[in-house]
PDB file of C-alpha atoms and ligand atoms in Angstrom:
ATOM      1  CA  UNK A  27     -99.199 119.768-215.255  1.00 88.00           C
ATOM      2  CA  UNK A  28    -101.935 122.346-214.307  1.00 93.00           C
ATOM      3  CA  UNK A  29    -101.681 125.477-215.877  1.00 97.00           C
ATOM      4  CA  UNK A  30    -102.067 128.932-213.996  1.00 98.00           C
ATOM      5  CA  UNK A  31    -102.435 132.835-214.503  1.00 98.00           C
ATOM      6  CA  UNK A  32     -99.939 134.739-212.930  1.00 98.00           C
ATOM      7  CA  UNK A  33    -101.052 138.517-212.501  1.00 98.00           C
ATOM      8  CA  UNK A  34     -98.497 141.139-211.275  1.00 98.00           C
ATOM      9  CA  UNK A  35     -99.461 143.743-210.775  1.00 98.00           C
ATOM     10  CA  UNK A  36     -97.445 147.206-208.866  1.00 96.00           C
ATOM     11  CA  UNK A  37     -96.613 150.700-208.744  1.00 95.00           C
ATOM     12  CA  UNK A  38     -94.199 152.351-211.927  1.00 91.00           C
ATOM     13  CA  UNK A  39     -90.868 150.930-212.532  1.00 91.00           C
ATOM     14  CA  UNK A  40     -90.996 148.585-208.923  1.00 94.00           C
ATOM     15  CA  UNK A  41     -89.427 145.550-211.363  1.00 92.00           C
ATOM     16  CA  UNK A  42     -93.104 143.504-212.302  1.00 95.00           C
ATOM     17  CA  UNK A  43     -91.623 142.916-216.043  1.00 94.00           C
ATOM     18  CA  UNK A  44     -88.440 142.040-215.281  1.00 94.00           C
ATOM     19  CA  UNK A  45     -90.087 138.917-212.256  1.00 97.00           C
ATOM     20  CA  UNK A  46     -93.018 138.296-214.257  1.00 97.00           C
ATOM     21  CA  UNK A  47     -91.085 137.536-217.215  1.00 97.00           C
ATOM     22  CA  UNK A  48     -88.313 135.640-215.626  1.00 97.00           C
ATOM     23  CA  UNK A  49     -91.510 133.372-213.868  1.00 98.00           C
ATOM     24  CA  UNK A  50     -92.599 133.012-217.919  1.00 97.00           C
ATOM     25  CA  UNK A  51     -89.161 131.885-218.993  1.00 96.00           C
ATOM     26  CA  UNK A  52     -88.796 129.373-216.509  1.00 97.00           C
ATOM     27  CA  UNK A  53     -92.112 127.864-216.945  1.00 97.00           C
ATOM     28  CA  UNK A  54     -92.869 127.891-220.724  1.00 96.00           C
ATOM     29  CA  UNK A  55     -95.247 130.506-219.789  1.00 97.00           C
ATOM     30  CA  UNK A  56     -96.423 133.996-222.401  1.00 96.00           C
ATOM     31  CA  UNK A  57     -95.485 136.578-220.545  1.00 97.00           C
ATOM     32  CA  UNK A  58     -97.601 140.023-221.374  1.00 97.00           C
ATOM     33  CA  UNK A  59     -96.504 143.443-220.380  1.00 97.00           C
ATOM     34  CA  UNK A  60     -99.495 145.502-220.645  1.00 98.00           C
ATOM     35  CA  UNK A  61     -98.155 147.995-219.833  1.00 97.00           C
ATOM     36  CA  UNK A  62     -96.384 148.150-223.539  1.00 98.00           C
ATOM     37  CA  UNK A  63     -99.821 148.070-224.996  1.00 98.00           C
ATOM     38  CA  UNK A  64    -100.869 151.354-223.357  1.00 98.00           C
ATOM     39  CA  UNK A  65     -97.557 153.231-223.801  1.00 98.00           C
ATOM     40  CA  UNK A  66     -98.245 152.147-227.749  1.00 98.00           C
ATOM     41  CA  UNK A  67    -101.580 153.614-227.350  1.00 98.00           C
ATOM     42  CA  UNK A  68    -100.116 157.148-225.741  1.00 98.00           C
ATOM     43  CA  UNK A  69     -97.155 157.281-228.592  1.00 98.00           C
ATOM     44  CA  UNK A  70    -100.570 157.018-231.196  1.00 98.00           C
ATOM     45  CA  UNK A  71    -101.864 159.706-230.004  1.00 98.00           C
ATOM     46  CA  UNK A  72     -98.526 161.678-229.289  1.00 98.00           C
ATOM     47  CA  UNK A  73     -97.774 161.552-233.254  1.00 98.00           C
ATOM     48  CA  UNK A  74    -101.317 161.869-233.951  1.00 98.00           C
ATOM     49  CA  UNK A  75    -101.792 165.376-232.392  1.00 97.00           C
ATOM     50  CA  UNK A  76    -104.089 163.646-230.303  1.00 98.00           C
ATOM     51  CA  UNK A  77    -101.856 164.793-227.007  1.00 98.00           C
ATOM     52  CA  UNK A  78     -99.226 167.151-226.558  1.00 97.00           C
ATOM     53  CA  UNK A  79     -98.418 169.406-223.033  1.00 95.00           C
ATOM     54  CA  UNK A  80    -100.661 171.987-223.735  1.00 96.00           C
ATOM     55  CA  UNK A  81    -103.861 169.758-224.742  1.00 97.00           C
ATOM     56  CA  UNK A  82    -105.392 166.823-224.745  1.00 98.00           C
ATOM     57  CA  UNK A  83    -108.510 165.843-227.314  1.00 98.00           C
ATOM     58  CA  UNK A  84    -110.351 162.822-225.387  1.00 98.00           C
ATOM     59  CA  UNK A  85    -112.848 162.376-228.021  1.00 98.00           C
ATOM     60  CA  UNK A  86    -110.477 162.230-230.571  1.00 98.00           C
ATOM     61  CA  UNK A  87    -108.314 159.548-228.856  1.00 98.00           C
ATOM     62  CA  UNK A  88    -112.088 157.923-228.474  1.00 98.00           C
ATOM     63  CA  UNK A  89    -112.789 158.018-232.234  1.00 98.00           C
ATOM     64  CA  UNK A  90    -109.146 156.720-233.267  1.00 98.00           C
ATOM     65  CA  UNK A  91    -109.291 153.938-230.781  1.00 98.00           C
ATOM     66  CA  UNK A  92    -110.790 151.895-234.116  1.00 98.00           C
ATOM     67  CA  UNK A  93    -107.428 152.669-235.927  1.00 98.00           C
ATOM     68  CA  UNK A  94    -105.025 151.325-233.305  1.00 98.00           C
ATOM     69  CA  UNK A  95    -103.973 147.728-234.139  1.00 98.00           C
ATOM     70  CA  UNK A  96    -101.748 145.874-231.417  1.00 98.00           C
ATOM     71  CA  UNK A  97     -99.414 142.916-231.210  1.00 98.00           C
ATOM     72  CA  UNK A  98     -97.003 141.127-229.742  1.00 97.00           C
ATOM     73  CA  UNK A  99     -94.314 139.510-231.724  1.00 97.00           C
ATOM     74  CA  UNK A 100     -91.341 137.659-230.919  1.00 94.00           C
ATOM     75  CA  UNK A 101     -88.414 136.813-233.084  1.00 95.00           C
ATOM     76  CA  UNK A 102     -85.736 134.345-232.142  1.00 93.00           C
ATOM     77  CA  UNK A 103     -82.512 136.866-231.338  1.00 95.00           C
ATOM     78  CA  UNK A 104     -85.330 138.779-229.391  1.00 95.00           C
ATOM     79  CA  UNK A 105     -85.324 137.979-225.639  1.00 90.00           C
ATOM     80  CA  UNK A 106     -88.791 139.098-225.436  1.00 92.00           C
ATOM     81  CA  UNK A 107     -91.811 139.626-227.625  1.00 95.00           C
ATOM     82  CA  UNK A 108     -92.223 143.301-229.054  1.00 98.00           C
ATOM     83  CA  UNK A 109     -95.113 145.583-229.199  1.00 98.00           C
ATOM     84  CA  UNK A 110     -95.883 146.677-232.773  1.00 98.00           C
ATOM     85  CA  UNK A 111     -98.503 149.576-233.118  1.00 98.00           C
ATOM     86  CA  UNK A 112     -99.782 149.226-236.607  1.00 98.00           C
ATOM     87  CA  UNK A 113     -97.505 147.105-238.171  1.00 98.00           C
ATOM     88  CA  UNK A 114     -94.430 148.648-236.267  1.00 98.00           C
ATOM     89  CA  UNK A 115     -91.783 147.634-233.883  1.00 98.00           C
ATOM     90  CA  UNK A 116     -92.285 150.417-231.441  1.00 98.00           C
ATOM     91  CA  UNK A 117     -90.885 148.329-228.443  1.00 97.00           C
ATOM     92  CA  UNK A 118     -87.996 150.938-227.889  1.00 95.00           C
ATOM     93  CA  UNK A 119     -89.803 154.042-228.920  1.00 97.00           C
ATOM     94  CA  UNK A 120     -92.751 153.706-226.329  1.00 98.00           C
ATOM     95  CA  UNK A 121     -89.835 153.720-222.892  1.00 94.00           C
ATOM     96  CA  UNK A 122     -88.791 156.949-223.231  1.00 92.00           C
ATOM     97  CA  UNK A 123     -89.439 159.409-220.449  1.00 91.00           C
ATOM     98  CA  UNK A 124     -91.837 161.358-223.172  1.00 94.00           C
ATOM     99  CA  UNK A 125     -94.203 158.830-223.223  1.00 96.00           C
ATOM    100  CA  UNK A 126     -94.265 158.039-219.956  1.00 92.00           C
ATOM    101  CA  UNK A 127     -95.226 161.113-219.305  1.00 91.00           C
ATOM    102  CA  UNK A 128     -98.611 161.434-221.577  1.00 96.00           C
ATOM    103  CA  UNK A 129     -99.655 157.242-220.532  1.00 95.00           C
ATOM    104  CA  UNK A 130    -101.210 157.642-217.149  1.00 92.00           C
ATOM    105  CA  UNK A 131    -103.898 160.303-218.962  1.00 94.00           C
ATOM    106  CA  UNK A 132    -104.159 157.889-221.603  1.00 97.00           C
ATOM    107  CA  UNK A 133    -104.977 155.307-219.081  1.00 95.00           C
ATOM    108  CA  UNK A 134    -107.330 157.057-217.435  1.00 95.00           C
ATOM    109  CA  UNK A 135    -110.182 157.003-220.533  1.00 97.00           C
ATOM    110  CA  UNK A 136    -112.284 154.119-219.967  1.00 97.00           C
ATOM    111  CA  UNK A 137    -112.619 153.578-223.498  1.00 98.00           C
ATOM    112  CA  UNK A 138    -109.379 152.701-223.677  1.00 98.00           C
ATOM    113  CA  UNK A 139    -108.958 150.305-220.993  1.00 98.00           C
ATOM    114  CA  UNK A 140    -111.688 148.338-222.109  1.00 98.00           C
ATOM    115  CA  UNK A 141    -109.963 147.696-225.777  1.00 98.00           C
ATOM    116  CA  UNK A 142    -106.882 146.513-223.988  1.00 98.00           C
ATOM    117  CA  UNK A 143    -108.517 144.756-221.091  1.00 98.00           C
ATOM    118  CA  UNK A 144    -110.738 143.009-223.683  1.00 98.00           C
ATOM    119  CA  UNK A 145    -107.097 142.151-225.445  1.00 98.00           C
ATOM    120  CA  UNK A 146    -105.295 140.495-222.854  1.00 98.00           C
ATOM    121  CA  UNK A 147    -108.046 138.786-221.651  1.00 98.00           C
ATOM    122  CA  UNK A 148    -108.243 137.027-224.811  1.00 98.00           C
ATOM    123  CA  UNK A 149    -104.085 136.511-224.693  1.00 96.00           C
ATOM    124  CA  UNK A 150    -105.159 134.945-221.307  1.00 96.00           C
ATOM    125  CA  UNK A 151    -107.290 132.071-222.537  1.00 95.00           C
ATOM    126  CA  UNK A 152    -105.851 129.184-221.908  1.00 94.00           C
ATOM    127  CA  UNK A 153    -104.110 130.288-219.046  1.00 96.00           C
ATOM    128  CA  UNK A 154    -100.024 129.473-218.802  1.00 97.00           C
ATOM    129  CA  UNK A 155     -99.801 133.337-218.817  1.00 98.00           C
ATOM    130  CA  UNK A 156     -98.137 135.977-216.839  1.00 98.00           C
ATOM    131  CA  UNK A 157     -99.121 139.453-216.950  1.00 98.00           C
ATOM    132  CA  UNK A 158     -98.307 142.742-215.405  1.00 98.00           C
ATOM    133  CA  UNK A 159     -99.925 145.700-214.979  1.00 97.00           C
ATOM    134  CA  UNK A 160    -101.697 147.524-212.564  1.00 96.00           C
ATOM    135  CA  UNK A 161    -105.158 146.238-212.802  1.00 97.00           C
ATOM    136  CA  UNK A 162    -104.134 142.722-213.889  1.00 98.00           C
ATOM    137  CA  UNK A 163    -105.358 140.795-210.222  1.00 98.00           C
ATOM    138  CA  UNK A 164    -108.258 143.265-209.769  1.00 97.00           C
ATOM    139  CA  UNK A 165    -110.214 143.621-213.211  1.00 97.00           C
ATOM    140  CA  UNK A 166    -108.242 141.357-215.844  1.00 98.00           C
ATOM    141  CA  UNK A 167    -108.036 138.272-214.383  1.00 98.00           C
ATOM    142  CA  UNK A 168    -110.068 138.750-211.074  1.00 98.00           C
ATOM    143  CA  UNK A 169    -109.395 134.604-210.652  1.00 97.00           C
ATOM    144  CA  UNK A 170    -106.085 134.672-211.696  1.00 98.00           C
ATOM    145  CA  UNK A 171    -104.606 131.947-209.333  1.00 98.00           C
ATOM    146  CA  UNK A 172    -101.459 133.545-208.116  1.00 98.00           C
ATOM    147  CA  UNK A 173    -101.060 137.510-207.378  1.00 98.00           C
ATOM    148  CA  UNK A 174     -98.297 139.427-206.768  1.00 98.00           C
ATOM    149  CA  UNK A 175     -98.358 143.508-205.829  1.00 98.00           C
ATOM    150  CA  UNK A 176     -95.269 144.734-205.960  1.00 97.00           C
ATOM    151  CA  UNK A 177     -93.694 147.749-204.259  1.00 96.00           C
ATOM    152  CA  UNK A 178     -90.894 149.842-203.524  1.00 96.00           C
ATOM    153  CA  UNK A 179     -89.653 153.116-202.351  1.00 95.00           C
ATOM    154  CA  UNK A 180     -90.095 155.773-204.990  1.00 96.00           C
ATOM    155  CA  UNK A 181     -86.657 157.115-204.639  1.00 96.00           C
ATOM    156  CA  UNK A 182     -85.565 153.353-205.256  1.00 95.00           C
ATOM    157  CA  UNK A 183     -87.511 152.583-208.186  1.00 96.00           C
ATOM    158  CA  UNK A 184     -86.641 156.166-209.239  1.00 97.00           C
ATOM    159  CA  UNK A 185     -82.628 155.469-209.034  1.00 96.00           C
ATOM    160  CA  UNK A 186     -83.279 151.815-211.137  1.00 93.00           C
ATOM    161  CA  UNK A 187     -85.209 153.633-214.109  1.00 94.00           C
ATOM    162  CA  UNK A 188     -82.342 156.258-214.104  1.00 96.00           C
ATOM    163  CA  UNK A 189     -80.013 154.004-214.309  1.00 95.00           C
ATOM    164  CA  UNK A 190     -81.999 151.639-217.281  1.00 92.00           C
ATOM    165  CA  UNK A 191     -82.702 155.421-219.120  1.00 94.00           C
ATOM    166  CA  UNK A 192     -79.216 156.244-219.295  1.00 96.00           C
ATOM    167  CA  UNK A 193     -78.166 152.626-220.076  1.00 94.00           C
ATOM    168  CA  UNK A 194     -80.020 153.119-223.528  1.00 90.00           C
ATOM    169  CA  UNK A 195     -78.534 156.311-224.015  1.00 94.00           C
ATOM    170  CA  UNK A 196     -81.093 158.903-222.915  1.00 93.00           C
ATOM    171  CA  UNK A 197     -80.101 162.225-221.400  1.00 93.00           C
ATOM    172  CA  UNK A 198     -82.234 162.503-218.707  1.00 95.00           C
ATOM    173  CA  UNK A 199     -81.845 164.106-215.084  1.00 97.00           C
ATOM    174  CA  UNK A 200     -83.014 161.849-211.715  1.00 97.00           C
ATOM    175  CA  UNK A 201     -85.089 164.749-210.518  1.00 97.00           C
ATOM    176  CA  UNK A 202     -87.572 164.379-213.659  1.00 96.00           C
ATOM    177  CA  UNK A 203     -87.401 160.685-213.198  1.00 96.00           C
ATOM    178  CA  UNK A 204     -88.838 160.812-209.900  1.00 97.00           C
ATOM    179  CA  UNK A 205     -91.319 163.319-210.577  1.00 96.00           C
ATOM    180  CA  UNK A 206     -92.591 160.822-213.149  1.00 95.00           C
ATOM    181  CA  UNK A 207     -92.649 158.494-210.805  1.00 96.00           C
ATOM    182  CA  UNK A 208     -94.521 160.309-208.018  1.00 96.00           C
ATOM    183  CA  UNK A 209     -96.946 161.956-210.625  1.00 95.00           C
ATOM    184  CA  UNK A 210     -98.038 158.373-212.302  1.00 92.00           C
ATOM    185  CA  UNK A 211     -98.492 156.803-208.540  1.00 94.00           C
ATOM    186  CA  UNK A 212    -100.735 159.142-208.192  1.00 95.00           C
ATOM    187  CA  UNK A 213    -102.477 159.211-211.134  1.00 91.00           C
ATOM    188  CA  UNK A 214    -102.368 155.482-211.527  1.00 92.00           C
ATOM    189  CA  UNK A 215    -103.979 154.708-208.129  1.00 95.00           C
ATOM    190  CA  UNK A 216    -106.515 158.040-208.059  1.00 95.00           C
ATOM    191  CA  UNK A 217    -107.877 157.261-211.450  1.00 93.00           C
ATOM    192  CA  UNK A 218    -112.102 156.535-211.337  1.00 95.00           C
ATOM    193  CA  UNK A 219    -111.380 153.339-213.436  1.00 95.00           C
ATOM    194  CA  UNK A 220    -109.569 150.934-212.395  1.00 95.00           C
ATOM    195  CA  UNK A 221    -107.096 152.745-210.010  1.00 95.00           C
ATOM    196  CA  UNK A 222    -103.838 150.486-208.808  1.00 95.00           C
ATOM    197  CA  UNK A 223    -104.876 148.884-205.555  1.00 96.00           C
ATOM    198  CA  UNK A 224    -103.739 145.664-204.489  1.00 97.00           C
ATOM    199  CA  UNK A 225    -106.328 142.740-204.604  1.00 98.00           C
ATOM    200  CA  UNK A 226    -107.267 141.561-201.478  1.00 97.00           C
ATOM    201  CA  UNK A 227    -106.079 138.128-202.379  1.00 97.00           C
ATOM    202  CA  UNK A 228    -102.489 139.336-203.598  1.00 98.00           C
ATOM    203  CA  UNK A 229     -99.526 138.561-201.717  1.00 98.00           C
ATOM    204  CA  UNK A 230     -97.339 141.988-201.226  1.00 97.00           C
ATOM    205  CA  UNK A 231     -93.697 141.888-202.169  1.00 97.00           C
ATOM    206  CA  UNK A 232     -91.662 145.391-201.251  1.00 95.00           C
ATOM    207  CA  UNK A 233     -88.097 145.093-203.640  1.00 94.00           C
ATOM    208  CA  UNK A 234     -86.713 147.837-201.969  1.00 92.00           C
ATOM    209  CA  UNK A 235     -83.778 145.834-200.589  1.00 91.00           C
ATOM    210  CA  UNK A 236     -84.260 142.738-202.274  1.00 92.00           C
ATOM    211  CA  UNK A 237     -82.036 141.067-205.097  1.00 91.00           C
ATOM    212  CA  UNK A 238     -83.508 139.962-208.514  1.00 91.00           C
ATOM    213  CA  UNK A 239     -82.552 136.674-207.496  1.00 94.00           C
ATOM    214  CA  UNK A 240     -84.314 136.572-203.660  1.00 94.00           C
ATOM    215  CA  UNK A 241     -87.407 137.525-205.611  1.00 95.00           C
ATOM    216  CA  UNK A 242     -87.293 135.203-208.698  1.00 97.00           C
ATOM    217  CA  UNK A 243     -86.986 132.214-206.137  1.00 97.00           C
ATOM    218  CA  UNK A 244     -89.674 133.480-203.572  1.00 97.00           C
ATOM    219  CA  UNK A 245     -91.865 134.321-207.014  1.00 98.00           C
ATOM    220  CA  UNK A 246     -91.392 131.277-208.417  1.00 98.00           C
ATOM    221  CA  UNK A 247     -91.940 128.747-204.855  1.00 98.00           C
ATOM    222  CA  UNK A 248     -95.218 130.913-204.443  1.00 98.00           C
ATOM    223  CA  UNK A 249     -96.266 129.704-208.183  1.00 98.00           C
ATOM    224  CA  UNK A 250     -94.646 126.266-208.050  1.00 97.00           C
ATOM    225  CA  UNK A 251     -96.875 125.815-204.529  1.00 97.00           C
ATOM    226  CA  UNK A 252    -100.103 126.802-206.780  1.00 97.00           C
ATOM    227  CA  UNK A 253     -99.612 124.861-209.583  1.00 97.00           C
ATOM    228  CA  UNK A 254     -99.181 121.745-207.413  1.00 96.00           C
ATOM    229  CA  UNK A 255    -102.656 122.303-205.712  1.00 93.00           C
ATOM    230  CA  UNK A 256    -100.212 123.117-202.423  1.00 90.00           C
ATOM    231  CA  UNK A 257    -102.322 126.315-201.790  1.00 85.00           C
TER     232      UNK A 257
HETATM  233  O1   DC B 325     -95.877 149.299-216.527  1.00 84.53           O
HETATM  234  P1   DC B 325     -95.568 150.631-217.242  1.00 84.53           P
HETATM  235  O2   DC B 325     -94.861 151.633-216.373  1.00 84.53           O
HETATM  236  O3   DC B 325     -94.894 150.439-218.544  1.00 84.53           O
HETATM  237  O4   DC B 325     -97.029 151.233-217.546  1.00 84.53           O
HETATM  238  C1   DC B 325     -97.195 152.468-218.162  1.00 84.53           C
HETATM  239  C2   DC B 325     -98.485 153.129-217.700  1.00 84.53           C
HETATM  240  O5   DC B 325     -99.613 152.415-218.217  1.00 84.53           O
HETATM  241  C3   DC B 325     -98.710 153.232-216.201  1.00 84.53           C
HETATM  242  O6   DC B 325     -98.306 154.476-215.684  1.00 84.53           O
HETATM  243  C4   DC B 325    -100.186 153.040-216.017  1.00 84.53           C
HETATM  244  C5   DC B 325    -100.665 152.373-217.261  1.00 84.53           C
HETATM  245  N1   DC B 325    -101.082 150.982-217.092  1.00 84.53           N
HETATM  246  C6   DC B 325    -102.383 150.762-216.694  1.00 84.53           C
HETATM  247  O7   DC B 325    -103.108 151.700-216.424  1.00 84.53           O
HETATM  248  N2   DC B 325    -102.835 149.483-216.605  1.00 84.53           N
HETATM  249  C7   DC B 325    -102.047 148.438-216.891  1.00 84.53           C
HETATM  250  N3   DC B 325    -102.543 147.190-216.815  1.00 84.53           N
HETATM  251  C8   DC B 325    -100.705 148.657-217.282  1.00 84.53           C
HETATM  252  C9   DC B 325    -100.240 149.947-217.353  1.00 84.53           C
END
């Protein structure tokens, strides 16, 4: 069966992990979140004194960029691979409202992106992959066969990652979730490299009153269609 590279790509928290891994599942498909990869990057340089709220040392972050070892690893009572940032499992560490607050700087040095770009390109080889991000359809995998941008309302995608942050415990208040939101749109699609913007060859989804199930299926037909040479 031909294989295919599924990018999805979307604004924060508008559900791209949760479709673009169920697509991978069903498939046999690696799914990537790269997004993991440059939350690991941002907790580095949190613990590293590298960022903090009162400064942030670009050059530094440049320099340690050699130090910063990724990967994914999966384990069998895992439902999904983990990031590890030098040798640890940082997978829950890097979703806390903390460091989402310091990634969208971090994403913004160019240096950076092109260590992870260069990364998941490689994860993307031999295609059979699905990937989200934001730049995924647009500078990872311009060719990609099938593209998804994903939206929703902020105040809806605010509610859902209020809901998953108190889920795992954390005391957090909606107001600060939504401001997180609003300020990583923004940063995320005014950025100089690689801003969010939807490739002109995606196909726009907007969740905002649409089950995980309704989108799984209409995901999934769009891929099934590609992989049979339908589109
Ligand atoms: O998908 P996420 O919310 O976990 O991503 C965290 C941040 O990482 C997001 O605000 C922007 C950045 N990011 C990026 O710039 N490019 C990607 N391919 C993935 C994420």
């Amino acid at each position: 069966m031909k294989k295919i590279t599924i990018a999805i790509d979307g604004y924060s928290s508008t559900g791209k992990s949760t479709v673009a891994k169920q697509i991978a599942d069903y498939l046999g498909y690696v799914y990537v979140d790269t997004g993991a990869m440059y939350r690991a990057v941002a907790l580095y340089a949190m613990q590293h004194n590298i960022i903090s709220k009162t400064h942030f040392d670009k050059e530094k972050l440049i320099e340690s960029l050699k130090s910063i070892d990724l990967k994914f690893k999966k384990e069998a009572a895992w439902n999904k691979a983990h990031i590890f940032l030098n040798g640890k499992n940082v997978e829950n560490e890097i979703r806390n409202l903390e460091v989402s607050e310091f990634v969208s700087p971090i994403a913004t040095i160019h240096e950076v992106r092109v260590k992870l770009v260069a990364q998941q390109q490689e994860m993307g080889l031999e295609k059979a992959v699905a990937m989200d991000g934001r730049d995924i359809g647009t500078v990872v995998f311009p060719k990609a066969e099938l593209k998804i941008f994903m939206n929703a309302s902020a105040e809806k995608r605010a509610e859902r990652r209020y809901k998953e942050l108190l889920e795992r415990g954390d005391k957090v208040a909606y107001d600060d979730v939504l401001k997180n939101i609003q300020e990583r749109d923004y940063m995320d699609t005014n950025r100089e490299d690689s801003p969010l913007r939807k490739a002109v060859d995606a196909i726009e989804i907007d969740n905002s009153n649409m089950n995980l199930e309704d989108q799984f299926h209409m995901v999934l037909q769009l891929a099934k269609d590609r992989i049979a040479g339908r589109v």
